[in-house]
XYZ file of N, CA and C in Angstrom:
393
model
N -51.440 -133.707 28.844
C -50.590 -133.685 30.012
C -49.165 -133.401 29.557
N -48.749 -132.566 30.042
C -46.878 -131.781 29.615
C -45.900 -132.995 30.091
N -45.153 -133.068 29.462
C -43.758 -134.054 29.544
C -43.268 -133.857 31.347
N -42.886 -134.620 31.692
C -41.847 -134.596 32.741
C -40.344 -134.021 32.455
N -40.077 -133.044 33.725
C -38.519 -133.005 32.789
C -37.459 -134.523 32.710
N -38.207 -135.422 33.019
C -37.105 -136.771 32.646
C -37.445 -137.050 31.726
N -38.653 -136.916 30.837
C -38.950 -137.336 29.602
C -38.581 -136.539 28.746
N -38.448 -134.887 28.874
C -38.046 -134.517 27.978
C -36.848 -134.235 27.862
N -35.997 -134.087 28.653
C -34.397 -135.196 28.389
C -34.384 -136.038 27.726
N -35.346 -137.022 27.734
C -35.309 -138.340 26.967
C -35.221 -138.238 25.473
N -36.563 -137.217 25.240
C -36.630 -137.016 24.076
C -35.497 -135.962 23.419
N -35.247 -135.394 24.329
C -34.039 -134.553 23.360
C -32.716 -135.042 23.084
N -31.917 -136.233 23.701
C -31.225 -136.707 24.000
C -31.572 -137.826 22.453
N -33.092 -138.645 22.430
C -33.270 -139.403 21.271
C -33.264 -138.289 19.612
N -33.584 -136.995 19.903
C -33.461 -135.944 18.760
C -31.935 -135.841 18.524
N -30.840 -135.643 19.587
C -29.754 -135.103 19.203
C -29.126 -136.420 18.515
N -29.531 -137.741 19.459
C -28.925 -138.886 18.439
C -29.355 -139.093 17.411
N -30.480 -139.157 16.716
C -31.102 -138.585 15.239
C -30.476 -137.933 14.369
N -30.025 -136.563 15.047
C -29.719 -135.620 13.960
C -28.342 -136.397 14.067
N -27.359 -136.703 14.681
C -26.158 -137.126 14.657
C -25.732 -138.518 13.140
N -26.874 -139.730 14.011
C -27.120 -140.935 12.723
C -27.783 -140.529 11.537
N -28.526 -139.352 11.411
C -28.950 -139.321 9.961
C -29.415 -137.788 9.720
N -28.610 -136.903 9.887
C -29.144 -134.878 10.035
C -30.024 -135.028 8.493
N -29.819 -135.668 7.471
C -30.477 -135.135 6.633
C -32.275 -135.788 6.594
N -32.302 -137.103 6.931
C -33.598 -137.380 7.628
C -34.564 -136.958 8.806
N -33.506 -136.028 9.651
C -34.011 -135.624 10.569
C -34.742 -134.310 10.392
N -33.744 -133.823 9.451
C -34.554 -131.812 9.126
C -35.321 -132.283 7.949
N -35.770 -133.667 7.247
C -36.712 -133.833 6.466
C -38.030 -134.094 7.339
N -37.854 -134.317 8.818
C -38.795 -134.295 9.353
C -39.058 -132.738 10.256
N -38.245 -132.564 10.287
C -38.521 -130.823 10.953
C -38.983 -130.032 10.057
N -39.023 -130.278 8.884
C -39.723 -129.502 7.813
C -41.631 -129.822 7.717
N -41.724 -131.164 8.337
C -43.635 -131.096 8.716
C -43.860 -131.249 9.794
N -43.913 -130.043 10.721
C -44.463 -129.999 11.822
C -45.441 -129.151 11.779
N -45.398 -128.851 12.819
C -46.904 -127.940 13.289
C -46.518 -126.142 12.576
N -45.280 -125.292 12.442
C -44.975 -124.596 11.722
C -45.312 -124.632 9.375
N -45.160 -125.575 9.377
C -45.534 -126.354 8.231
C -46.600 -126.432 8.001
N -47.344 -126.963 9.078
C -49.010 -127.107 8.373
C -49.778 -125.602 8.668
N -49.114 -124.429 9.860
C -49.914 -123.523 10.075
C -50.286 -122.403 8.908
N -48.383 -122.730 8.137
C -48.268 -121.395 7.325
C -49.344 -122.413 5.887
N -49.512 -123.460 5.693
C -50.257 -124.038 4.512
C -51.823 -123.558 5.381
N -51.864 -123.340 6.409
C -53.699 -123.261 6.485
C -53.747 -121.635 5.946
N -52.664 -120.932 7.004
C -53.011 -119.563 6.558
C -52.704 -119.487 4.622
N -51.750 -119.912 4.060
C -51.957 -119.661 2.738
C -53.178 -120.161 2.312
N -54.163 -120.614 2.465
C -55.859 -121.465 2.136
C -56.665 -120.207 2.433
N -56.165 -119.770 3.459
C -57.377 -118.851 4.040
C -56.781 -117.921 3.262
N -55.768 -117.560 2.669
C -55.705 -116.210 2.111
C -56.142 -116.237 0.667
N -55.873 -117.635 -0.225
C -56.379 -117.781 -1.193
C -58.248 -117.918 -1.047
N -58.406 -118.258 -0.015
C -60.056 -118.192 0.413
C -60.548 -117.049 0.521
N -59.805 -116.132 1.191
C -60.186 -114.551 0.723
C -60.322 -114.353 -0.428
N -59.517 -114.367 -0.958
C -59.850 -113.894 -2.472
C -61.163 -114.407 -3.502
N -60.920 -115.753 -3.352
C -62.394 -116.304 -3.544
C -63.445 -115.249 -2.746
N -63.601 -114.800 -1.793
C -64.284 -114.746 -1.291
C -64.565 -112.767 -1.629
N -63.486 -112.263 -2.033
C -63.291 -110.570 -2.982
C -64.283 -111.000 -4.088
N -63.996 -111.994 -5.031
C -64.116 -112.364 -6.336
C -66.062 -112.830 -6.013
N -66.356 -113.457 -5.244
C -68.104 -113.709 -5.312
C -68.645 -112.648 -4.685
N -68.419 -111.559 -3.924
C -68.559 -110.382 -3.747
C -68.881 -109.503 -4.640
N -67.733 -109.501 -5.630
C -67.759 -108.795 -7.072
C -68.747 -109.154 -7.848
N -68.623 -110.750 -7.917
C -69.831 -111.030 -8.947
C -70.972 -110.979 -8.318
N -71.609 -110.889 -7.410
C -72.807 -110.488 -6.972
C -72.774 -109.494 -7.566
N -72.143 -108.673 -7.070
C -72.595 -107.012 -7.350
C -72.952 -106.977 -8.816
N -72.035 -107.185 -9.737
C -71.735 -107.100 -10.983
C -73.492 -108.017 -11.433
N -73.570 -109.198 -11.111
C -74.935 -110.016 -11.404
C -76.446 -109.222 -10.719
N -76.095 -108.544 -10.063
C -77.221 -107.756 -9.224
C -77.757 -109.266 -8.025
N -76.974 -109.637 -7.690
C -77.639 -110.806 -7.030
C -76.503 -111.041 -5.282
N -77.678 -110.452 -4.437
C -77.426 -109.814 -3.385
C -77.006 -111.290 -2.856
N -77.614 -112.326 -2.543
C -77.056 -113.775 -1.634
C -75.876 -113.898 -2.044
N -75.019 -113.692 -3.369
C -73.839 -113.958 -3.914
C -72.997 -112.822 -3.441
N -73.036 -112.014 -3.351
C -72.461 -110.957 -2.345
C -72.209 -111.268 -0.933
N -73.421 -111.905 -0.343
C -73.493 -111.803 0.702
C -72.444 -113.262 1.175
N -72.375 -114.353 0.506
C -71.851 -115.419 0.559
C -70.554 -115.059 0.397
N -70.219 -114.274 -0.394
C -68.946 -114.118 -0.373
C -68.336 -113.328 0.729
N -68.930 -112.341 1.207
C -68.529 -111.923 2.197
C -68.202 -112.471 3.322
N -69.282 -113.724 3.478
C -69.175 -114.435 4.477
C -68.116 -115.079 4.322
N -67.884 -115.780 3.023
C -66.191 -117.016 3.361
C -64.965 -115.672 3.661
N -65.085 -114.510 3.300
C -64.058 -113.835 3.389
C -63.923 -113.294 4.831
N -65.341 -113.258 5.472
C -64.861 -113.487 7.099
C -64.498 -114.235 7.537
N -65.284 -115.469 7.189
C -64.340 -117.249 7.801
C -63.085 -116.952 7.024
N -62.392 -116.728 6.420
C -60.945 -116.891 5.809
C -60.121 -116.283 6.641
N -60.390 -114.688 6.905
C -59.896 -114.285 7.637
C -59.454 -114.663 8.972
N -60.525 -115.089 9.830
C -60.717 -115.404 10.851
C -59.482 -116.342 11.220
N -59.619 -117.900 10.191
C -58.726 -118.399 9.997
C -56.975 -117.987 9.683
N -57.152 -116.891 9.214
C -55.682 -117.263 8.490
C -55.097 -116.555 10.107
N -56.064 -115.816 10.789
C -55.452 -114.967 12.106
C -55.175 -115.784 13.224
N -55.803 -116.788 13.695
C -55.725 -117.586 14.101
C -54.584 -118.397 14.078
N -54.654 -119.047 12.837
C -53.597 -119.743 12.430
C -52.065 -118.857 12.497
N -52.392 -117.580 12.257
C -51.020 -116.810 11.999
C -50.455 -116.770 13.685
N -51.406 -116.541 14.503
C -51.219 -116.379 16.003
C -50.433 -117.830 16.766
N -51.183 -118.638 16.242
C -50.922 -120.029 16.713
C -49.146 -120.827 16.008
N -48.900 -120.058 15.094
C -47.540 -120.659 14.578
C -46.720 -120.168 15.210
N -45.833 -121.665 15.583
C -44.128 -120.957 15.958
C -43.716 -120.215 15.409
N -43.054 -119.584 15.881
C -41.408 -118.624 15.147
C -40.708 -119.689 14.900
N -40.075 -118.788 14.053
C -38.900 -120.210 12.696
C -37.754 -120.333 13.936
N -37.210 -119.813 14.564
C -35.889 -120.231 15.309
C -36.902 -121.491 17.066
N -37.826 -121.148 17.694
C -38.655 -122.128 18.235
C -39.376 -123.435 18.258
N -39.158 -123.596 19.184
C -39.494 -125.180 19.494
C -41.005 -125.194 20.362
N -42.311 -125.850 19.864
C -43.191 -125.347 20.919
C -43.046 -126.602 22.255
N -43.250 -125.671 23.190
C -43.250 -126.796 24.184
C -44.246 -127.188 24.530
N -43.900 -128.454 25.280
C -44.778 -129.274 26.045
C -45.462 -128.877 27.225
N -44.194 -128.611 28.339
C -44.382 -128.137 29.278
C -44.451 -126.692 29.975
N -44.780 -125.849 29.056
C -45.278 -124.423 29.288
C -46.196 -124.341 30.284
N -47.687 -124.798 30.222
C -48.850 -124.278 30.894
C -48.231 -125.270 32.318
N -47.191 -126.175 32.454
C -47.039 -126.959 33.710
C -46.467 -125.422 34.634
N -45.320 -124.872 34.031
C -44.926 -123.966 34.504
C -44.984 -122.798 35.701
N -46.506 -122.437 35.419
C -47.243 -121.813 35.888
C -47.524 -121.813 37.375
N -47.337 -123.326 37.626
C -47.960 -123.891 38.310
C -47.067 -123.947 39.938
N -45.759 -124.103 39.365
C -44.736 -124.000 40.250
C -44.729 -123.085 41.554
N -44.930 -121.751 40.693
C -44.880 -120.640 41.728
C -45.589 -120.458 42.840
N -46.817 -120.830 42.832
C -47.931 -120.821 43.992
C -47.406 -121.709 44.877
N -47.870 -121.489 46.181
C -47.541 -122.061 47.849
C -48.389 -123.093 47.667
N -49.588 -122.947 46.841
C -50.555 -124.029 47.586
C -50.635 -124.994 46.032
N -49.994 -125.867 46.117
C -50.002 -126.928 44.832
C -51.425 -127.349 44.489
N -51.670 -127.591 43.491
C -52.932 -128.634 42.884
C -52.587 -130.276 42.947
N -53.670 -130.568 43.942
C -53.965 -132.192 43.550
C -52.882 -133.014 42.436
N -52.873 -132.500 41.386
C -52.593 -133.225 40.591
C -51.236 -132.652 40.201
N -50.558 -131.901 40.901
C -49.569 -131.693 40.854
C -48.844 -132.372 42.070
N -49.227 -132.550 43.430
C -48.324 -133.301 43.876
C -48.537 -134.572 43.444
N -49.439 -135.407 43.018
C -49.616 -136.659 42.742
C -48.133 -136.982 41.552
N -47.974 -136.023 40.880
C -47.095 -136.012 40.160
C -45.637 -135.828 40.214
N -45.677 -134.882 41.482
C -44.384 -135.056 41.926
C -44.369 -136.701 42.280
N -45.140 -137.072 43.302
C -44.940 -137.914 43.744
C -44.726 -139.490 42.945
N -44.979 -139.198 41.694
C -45.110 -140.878 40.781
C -43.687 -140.091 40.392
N -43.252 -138.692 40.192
C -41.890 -138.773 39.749
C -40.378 -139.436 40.734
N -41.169 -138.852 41.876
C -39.872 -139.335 42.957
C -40.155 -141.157 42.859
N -41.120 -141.578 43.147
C -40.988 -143.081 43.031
C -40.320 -143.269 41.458
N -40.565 -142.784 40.726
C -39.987 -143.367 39.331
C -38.388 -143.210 39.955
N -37.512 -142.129 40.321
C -36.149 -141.836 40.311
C -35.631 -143.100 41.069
N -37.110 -143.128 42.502
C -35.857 -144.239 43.634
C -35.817 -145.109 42.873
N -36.810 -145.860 41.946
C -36.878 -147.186 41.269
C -35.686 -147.339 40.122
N -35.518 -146.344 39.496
C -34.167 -146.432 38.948
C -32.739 -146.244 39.412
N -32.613 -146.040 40.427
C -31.615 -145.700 41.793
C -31.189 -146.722 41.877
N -32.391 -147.790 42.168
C -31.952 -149.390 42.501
C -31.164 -149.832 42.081
């Protein structure tokens, strides 16, 4: 479920005071996110390719066709992976959001269920802090 935009005020508001009390703890944590772990899967899958060139070869070279064939195979799963993974990573200057796929949702006349329910726990949240 995507953030509310009062929550994600919240949270950006608790990020900017972060970087303020401690910037060098803070970009020690912006350094493992989800950008971080994508480009370490795709480097696996690319070193998995190669494994996967290299038992190819030695099949051939051994005359022993399953070892060929195995290798071919991790070098399709590698691939597969590292594309995936390459598709799925932020760009270095981006932030992924939360509330993207909520977005969508806005434009249409005829709301979903669970979108007014949501307006609606948001407006009770505002009057309750109004008080």
């Amino acid at each position: 479920m995507p953030l509310s935009e009062h929550e994600q005020r919240m949270l950006e508001q608790m990020e900017r005071a972060l970087y303020a009390e401690d910037p060098k703890f803070a970009t020690a944590l912006e350094g493992s996110g989800l950008r971080t772990y994508t480009r370490r899967r795709v480097y696996q899958a690319v070193a998995g390719f190669l494994v996967g060139i290299a038992l190819l070869m030695a099949g051939m070279v051994a005359k022993q066709i399953w070892v060929s064939v195995v290798g071919f195979l991790v070098m399709l799963g590698c691939a597969v992976l590292a594309v995936t993974g390459w598709r799925k990573a932020p760009k270095p200057g981006e932030q992924p959001t939360a509330g993207a796929p909520h977005t969508r949702h806005q434009g249409r006349q005829r709301r979903s269920v669970m979108d007014r329910i949501e307006q609606r726990w948001q407006r009770r949240r505002d009057e309750q802090q109004g008080q």
